XYZ file of C-alpha atoms in Angstrom:
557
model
C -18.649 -16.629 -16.942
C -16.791 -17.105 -13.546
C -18.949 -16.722 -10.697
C -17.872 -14.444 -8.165
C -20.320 -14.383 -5.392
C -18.739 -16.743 -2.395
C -16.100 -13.980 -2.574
C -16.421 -10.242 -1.840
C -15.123 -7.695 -4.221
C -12.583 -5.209 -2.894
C -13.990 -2.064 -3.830
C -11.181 1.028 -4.430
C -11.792 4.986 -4.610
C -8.651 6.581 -6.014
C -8.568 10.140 -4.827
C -5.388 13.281 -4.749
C -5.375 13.086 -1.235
C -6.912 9.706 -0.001
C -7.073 6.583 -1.164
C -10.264 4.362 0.362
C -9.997 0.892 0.301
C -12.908 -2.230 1.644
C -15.037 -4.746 1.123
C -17.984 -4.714 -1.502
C -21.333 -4.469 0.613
C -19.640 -2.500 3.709
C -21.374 0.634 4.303
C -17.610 2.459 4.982
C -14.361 1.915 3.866
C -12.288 -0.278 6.130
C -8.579 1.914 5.416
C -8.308 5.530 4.161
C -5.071 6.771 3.990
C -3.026 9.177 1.918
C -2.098 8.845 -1.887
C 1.041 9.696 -1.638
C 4.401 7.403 -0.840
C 7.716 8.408 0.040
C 10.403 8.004 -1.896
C 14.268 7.628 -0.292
C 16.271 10.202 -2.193
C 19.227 7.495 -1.996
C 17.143 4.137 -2.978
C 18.249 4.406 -7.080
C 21.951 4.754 -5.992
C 21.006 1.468 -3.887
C 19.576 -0.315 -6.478
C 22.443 0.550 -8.920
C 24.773 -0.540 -6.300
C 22.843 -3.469 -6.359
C 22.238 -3.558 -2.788
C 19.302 -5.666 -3.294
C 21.307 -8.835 -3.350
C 22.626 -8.892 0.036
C 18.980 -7.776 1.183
C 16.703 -11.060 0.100
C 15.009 -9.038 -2.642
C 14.900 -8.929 -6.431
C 15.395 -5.360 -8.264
C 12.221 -4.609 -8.637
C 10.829 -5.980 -4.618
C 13.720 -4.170 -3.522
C 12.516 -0.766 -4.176
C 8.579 -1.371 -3.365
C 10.027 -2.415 0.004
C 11.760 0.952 0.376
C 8.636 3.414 -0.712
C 7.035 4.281 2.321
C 3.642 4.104 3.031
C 1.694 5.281 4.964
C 2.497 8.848 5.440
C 1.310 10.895 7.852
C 3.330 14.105 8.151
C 2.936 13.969 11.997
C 6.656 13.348 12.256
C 9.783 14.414 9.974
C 10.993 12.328 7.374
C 14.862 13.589 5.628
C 15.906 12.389 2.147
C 12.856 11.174 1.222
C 10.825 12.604 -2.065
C 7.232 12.030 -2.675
C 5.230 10.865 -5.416
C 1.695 10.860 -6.285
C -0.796 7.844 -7.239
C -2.514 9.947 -9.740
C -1.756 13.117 -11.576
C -2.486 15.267 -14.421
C -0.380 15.021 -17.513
C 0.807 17.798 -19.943
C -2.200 16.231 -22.428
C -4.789 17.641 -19.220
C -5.243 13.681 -18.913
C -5.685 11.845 -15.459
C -3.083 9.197 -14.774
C -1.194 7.130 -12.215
C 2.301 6.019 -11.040
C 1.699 1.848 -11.151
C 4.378 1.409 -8.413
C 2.269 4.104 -6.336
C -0.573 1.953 -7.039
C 0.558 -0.916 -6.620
C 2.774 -0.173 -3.088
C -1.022 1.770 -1.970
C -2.741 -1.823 -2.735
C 0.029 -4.441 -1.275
C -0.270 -2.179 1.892
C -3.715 -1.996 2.461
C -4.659 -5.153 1.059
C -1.400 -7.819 2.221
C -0.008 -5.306 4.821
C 2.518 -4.362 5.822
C 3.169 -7.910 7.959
C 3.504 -9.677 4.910
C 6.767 -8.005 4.271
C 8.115 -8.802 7.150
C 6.948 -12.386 7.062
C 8.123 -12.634 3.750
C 12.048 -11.891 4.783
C 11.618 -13.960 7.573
C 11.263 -16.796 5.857
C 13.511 -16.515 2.973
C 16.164 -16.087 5.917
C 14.800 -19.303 7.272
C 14.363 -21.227 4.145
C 16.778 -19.620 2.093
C 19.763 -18.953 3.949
C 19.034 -21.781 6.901
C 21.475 -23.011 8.849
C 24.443 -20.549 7.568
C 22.807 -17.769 8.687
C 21.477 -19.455 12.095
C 24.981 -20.604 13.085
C 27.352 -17.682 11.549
C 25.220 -14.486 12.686
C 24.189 -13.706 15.843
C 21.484 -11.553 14.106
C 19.218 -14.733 12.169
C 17.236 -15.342 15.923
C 15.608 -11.659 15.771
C 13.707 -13.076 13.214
C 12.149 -16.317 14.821
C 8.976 -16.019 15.805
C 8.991 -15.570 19.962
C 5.367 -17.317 19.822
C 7.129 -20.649 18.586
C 9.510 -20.844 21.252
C 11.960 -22.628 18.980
C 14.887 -24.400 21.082
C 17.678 -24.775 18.469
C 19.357 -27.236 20.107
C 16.065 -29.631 20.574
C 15.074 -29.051 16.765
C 16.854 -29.834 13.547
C 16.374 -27.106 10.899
C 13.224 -28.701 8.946
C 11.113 -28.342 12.153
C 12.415 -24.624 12.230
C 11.168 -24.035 9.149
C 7.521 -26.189 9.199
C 7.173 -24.463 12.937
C 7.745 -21.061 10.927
C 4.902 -21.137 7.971
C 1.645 -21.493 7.265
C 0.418 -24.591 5.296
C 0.399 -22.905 1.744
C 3.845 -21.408 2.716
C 4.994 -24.794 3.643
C 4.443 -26.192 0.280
C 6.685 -23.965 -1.365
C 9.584 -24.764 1.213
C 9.101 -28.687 1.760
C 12.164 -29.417 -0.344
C 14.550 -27.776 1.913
C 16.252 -30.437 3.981
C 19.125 -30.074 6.867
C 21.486 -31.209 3.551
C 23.728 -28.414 2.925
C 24.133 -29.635 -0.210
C 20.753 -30.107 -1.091
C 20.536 -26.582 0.060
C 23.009 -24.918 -2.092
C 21.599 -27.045 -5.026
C 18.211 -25.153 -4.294
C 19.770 -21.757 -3.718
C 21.493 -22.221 -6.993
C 18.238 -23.086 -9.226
C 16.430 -20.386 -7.429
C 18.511 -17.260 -7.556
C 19.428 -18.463 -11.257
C 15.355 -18.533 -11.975
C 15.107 -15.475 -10.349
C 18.595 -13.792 -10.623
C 18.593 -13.080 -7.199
C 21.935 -13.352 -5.885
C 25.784 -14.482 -6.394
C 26.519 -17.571 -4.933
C 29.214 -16.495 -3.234
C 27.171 -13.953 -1.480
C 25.242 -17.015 -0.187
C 28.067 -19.364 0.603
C 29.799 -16.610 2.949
C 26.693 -15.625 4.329
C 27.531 -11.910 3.072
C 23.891 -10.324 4.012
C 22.860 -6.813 4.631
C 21.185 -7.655 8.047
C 21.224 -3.806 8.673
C 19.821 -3.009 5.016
C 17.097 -5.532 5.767
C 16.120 -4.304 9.171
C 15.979 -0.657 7.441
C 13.610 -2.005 4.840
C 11.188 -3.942 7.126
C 10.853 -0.193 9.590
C 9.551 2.409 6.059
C 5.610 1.523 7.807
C 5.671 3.946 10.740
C 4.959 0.632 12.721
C 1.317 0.838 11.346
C -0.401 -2.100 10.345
C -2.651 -1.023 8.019
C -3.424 -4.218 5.804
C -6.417 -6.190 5.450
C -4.164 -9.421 5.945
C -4.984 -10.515 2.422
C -3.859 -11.761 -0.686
C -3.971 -9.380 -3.582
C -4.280 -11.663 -6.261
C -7.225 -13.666 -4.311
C -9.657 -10.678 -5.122
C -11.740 -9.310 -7.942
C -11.419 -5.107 -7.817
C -13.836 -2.209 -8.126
C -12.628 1.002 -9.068
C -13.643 4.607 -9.065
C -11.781 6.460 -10.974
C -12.162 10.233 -12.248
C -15.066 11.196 -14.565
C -13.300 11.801 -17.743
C -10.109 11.147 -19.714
C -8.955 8.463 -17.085
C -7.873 5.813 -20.429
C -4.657 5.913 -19.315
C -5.917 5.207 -15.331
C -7.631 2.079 -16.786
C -5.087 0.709 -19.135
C -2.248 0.523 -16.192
C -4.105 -0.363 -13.990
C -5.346 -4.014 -16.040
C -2.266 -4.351 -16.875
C -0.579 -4.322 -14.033
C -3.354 -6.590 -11.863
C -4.292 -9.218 -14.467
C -0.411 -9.316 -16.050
C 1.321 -9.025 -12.829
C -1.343 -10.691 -9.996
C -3.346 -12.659 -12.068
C -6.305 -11.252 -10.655
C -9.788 -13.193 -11.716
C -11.541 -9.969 -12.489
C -12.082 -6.078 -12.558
C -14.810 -3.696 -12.813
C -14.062 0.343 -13.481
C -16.795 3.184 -13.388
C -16.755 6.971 -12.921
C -17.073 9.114 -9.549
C -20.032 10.321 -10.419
C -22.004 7.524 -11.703
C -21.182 5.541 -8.454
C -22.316 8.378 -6.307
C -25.399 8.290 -8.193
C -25.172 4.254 -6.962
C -25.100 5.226 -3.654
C -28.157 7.431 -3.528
C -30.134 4.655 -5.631
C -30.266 7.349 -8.372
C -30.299 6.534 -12.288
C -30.565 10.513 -13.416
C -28.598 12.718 -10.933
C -27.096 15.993 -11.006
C -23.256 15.456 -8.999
C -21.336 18.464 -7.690
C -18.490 16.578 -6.343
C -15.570 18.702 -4.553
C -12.524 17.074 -4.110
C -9.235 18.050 -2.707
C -7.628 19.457 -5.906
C -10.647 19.337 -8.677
C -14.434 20.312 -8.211
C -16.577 18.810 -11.351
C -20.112 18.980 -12.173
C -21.289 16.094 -14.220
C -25.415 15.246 -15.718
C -26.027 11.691 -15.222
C -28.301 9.257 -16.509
C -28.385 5.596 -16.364
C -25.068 5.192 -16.358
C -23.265 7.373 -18.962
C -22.303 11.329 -18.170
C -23.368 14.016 -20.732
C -19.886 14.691 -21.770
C -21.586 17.699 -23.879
C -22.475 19.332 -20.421
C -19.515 18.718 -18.097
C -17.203 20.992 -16.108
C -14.369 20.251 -13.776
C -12.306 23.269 -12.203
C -9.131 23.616 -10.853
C -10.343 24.646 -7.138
C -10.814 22.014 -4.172
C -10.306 22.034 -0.557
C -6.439 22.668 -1.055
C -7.787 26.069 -2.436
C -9.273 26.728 0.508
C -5.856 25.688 2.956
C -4.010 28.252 0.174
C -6.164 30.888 0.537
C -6.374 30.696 4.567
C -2.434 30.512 4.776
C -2.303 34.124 2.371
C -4.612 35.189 4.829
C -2.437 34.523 7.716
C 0.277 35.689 6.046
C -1.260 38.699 5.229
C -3.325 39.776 8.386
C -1.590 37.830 11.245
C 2.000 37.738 9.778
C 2.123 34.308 10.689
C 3.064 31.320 8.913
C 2.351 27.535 8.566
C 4.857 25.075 10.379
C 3.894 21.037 10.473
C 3.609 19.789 14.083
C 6.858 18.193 14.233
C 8.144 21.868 13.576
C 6.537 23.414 16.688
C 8.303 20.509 18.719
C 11.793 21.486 17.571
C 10.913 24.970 18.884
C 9.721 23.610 21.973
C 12.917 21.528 22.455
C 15.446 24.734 21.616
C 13.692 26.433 24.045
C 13.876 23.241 27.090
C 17.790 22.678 25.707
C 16.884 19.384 24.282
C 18.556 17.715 21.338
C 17.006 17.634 17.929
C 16.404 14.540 16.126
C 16.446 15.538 12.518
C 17.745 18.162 10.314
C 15.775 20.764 9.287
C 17.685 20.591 6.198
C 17.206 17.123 5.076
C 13.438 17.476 5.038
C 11.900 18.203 1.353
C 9.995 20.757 0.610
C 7.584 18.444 -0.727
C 7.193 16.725 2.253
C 7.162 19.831 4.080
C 4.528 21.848 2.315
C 2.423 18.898 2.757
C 2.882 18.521 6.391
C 2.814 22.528 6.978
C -0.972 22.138 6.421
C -2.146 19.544 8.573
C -2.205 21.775 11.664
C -4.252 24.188 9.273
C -7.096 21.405 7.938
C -7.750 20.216 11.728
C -8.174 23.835 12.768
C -10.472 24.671 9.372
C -12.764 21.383 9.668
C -13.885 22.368 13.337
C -14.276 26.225 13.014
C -14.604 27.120 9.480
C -18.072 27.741 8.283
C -20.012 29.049 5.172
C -22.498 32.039 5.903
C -25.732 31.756 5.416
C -27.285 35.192 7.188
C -27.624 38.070 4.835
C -25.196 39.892 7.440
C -22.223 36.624 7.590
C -22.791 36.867 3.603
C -22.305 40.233 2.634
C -19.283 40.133 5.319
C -17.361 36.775 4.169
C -18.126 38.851 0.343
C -16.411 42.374 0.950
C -13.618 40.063 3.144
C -14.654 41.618 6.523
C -12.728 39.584 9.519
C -14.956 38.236 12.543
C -14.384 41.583 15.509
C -14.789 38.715 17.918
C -11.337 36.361 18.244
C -11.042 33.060 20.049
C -7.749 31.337 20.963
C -7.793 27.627 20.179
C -4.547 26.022 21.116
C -3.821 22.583 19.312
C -2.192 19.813 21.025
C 1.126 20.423 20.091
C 1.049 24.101 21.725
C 0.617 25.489 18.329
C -2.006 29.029 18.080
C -3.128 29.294 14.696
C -5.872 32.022 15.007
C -8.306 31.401 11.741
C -11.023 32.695 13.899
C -10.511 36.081 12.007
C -11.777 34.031 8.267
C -13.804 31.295 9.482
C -16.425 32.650 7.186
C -14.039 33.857 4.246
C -12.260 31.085 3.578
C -15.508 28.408 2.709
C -16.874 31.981 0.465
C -14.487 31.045 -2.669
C -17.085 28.314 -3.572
C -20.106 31.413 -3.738
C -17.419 34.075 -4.746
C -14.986 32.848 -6.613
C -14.057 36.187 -6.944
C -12.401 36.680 -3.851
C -9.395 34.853 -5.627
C -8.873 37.196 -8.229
C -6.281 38.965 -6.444
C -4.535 36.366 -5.087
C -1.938 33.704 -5.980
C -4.034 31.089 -6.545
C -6.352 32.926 -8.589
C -5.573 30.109 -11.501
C -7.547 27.503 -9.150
C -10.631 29.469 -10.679
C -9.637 27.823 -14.152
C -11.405 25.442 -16.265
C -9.357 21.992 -16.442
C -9.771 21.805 -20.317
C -11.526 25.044 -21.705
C -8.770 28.001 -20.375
C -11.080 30.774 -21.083
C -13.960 29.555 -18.924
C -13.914 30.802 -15.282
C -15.615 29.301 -12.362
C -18.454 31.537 -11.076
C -19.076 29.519 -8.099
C -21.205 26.151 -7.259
C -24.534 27.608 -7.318
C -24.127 29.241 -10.913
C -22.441 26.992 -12.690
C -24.699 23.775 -11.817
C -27.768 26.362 -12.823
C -26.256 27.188 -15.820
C -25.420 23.561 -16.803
C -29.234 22.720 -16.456
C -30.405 26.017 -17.817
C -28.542 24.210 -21.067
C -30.700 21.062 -20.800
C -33.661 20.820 -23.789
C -35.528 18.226 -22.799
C -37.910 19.455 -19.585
C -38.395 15.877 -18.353
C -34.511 15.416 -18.113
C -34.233 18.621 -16.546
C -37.008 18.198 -14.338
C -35.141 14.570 -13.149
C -31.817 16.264 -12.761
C -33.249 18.696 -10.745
C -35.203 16.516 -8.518
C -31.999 14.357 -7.980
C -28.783 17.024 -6.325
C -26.093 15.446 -5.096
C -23.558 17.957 -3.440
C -20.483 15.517 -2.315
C -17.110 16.005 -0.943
C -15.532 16.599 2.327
C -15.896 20.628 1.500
C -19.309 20.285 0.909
C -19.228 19.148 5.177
C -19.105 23.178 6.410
C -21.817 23.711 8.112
C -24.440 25.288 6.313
C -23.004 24.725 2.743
C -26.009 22.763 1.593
C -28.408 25.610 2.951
C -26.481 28.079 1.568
C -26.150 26.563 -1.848
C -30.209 26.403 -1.809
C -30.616 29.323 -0.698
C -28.494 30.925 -3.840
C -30.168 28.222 -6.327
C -33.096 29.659 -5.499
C -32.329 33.358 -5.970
C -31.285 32.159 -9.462
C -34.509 30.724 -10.365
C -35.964 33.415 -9.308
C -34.304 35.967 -11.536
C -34.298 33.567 -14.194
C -38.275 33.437 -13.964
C -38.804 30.969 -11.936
C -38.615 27.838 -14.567
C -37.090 25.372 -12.550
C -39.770 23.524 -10.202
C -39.375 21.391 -7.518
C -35.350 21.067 -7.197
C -34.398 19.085 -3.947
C -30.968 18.724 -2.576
C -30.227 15.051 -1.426
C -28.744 14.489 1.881
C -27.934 11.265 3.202
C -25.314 12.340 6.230
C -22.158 13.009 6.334
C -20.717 9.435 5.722
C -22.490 9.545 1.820
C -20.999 12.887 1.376
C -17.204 11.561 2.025
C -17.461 8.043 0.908
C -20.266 8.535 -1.519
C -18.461 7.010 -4.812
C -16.841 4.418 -2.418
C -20.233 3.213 -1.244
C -21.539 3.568 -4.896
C -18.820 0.843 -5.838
C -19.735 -1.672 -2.544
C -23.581 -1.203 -3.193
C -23.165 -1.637 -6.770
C -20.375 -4.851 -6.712
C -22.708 -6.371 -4.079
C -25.606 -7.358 -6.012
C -26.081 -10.925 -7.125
C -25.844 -10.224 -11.080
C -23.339 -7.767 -10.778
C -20.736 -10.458 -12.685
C -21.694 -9.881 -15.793
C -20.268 -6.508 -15.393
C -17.042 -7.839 -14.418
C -13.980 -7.798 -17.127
C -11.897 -11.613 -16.232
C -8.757 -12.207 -16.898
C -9.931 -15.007 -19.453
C -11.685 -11.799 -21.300
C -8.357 -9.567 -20.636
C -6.121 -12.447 -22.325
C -7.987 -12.765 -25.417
C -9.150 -9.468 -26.254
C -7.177 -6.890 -24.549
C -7.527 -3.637 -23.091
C -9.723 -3.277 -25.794
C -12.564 -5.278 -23.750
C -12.022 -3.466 -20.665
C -12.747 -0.080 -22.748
C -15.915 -1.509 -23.724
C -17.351 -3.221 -20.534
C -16.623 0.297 -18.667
């Protein structure tokens, strides 16, 4: 068994929304960004054009270059699509786009520098002197740390002044011999089947296509300046039916990277990791699912698990039919309330409206909305705020809050409403995203909110002694369950249950760790977990992956 311990694990929590990426034994996540990449509506025209060719790139680099990543919806982007990292099939099971995945992990694990330090030296090794003497363009891509003189320094010290040592090894045939550099051209773009010759020998090179390429990362570096295939990986994936998550996933890090190992486990178990729990009881609300799984050393009672259709985009739904309903207002993202700001001051507008998609805009409409709801929204906890937030009464009293962009979104008016749909679900009958109330794989069940579902759940339970554990052990986790007074509330409910159901279960106890277990909590499962020192038996290697399949990788997790 390879031994894995004089290197950390990167540890990976695959969420809708977020993806959170870090090192095994870190208490937090070193990157969390979106899930999401853009798309350019115009890059599979490109690629049949075979554009890639005069841009340094094979096929398939060519278009992970052009996916951009990270988004952040602060600005507008036209012609570009998105695409998710995971979704839902029409089989209800989870799965994932591999060249989301895999543009989500070169990012955040090689960066976004690596690109760019990538071209640069194929330009430098690759094209050499042709480019250097024919383009005025090739010295934008010296380094300005190495202070290179041209006319001091023949073209081999260019290059060895341009690359690390393990780069250098890879480029210490290249000699000031244009001959001996056409021969290597030739045997490496007919390996690779890069490029036309001629292309080469006229130096015919996109220098604009390539410069377009290198700016798709919002000039964010948001890499961990690492190599991918250096690393053995921990993921958390979604409780159930995630096969399909699993099998890609292998295949594309131990076929493609060569990766020496990987490790899968459920959400939920490594939540239970993080709170050093064996037997738990996880309520964990994400952004577009909210599950409730039993779990005990390990495994989840797939006999007793639910996972429903609402999440904290519910709750950013049902606040915008509010406002549309009782303000007559609507969402706009925060590059939107600049344009209006700019018609109004007779300044030009840098984009077209137009060119935007609606994909790109519904997701940026709502980031004014979540920065607004995660300072003022609240659950209600008195018996007054309850009965209130329940028959939909708005708050009398009104505050203006004014976000930086100039924007007024009053939510003031449902600050207690809006967190209700995880009490009373039923608040969403009438609305058009009553179907968020759904059960993911049994239609006919509806979700009666947090507290009554997790009591029913255990009310199933035979055995007292797993009940009794279960119900000693609570996790609530999720960035919803961060309103203020949602765990209070939830006991408070809990309890009133009990109570009309006699009173049978004793002793229940919500855990609460702060706020970081509550949004990282499966992340810091997986770095607790991956940290110990006998942890690498756990691990699937490639060795294992080679000989026995995907079939091993179902077994081991």
């Amino acid at each position: 068994m390879a031994q894995y311990n004089d290197v950390s694990s990167i540890v990976i929590d695959l969420g809708f929304e977020n993806t959170k990426i870090g090192y095994s034994g870190d208490e937090n996540p070193k990157n969390i960004f979106s899930s999401n990449v853009g798309v350019p509506l115009d890059l599979e025209e490109k690629i049949k054009n075979e554009i890639y060719r005069k841009c340094l790139c094979t096929k398939d680099e060519f278009y992970m270059f052009n996916l951009i990543y990270p988004l952040f919806y602060l600005q507008p982007r036209e012609n570009i699509k998105l695409k998710n990292c995971l979704y839902l099939d029409n089989k209800n099971n989870f799965n994932i786009n591999e060249d989301v995945l895999e543009k989500i992990l070169f990012m955040n694990i090689n960066g976004d520098r690596s690109v760019d330090k990538l071209i640069q030296n194929r330009i430098k090794g690759f094209i050499g002197n042709k480019l250097y003497k024919q383009t005025d363009t090739g010295s934008e891509y010296i380094d300005a740390d190495n202070n290179i003189n041209e006319n001091d320094k023949n073209y081999t010290e260019v290059i060895n002044n341009a690359q690390t040592d393990s780069e250098q090894n890879n480029y210490n045939h290249i000699t000031n011999d244009p001959n001996n550099l056409m021969s290597t051209l030739k045997e490496w773009s007919e390996e690779n089947g890069y490029f036309d010759l001629d292309v080469l020998e006229n130096s015919y090179i996109d220098i604009c296509g390539i410069k377009n390429m290198l700016n798709k990362y919002n000039n964010v570096s948001c890499g961990l300046n690492e190599n991918m295939e250096n690393f053995p990986y921990v993921f958390s994936l979604p409780n159930k039916r995630n096969k399909q998550i699993k099998t890609k996933i292998a295949e594309l890090l131990f076929e493609k990277y060569k990766i020496p190992a990987i490790y899968f486990n459920s959400k939920s178990i490594l939540t239970g990791f993080a709170y050093n729990k064996k037997v738990c009881s996880v309520v964990d609300i994400g952004s577009c699912y909210t599950d409730f799984s039993m779990c005990s050393d390990g495994i989840i009672d797939d006999k007793n698990y639910n996972i429903y259709n609402i999440g904290g985009t519910s709750v950013d739904m049902f606040l915008e039919e509010l406002l549309q309903k009782h303000n007559n207002s609507s969402l706009v993202p925060y590059y939107e309330s600049h344009k209006e700001k700019n018609i109004h001051t007779n300044k030009k507008d840098s984009y077209n409206s137009d060119n935007v998609h609606i994909d790109y805009y519904t997701k940026a409409k709502y980031i004014p909305l979540r920065d607004l709801k995660s300072y003022l929204c609240e659950v209600a906890n008195s018996e007054n705020e309850i009965n209130k937030a329940k028959n939909m009464a708005l708050n009398e009293h009104v505050d203006i809050y004014i976000l930086p962009d100039g924007q007024n979104i009053n939510i003031t008016k449902f600050t207690n409403i809006a967190c209700e749909i995880f009490f009373t679900p039923s608040l969403l009958n009438e609305t058009a995203i009553n179907s968020h109330l759904n059960n993911l794989y049994t239609k006919e069940q509806i979700f009666e909110g947090i507290p009554t579902t997790l009591f029913n759940m255990l009310q199933n339970i035979k055995s007292i002694e797993y009940r009794q554990d279960l119900l000693s052990n609570i996790i609530l986790t999720g960035s919803s369950t961060l309103f203020q007074n949602f765990n209070e509330r939830f006991i408070n409910e809990f309890a009133n249950l009990d109570m009309m159901n006699n009173g049978n279960f004793q002793n229940y106890q919500v855990l609460n760790n702060g706020k970081d277990f509550k949004k990282y909590s499966s992340w810091k499962g997986g770095s607790i977990l991956s940290s110990f020192k006998n942890f690498n038996s756990f691990f699937v290697t490639r060795k294992e992956y080679e000989e026995f399949g995907f079939e091993i990788v179902n077994r081991k997790c």
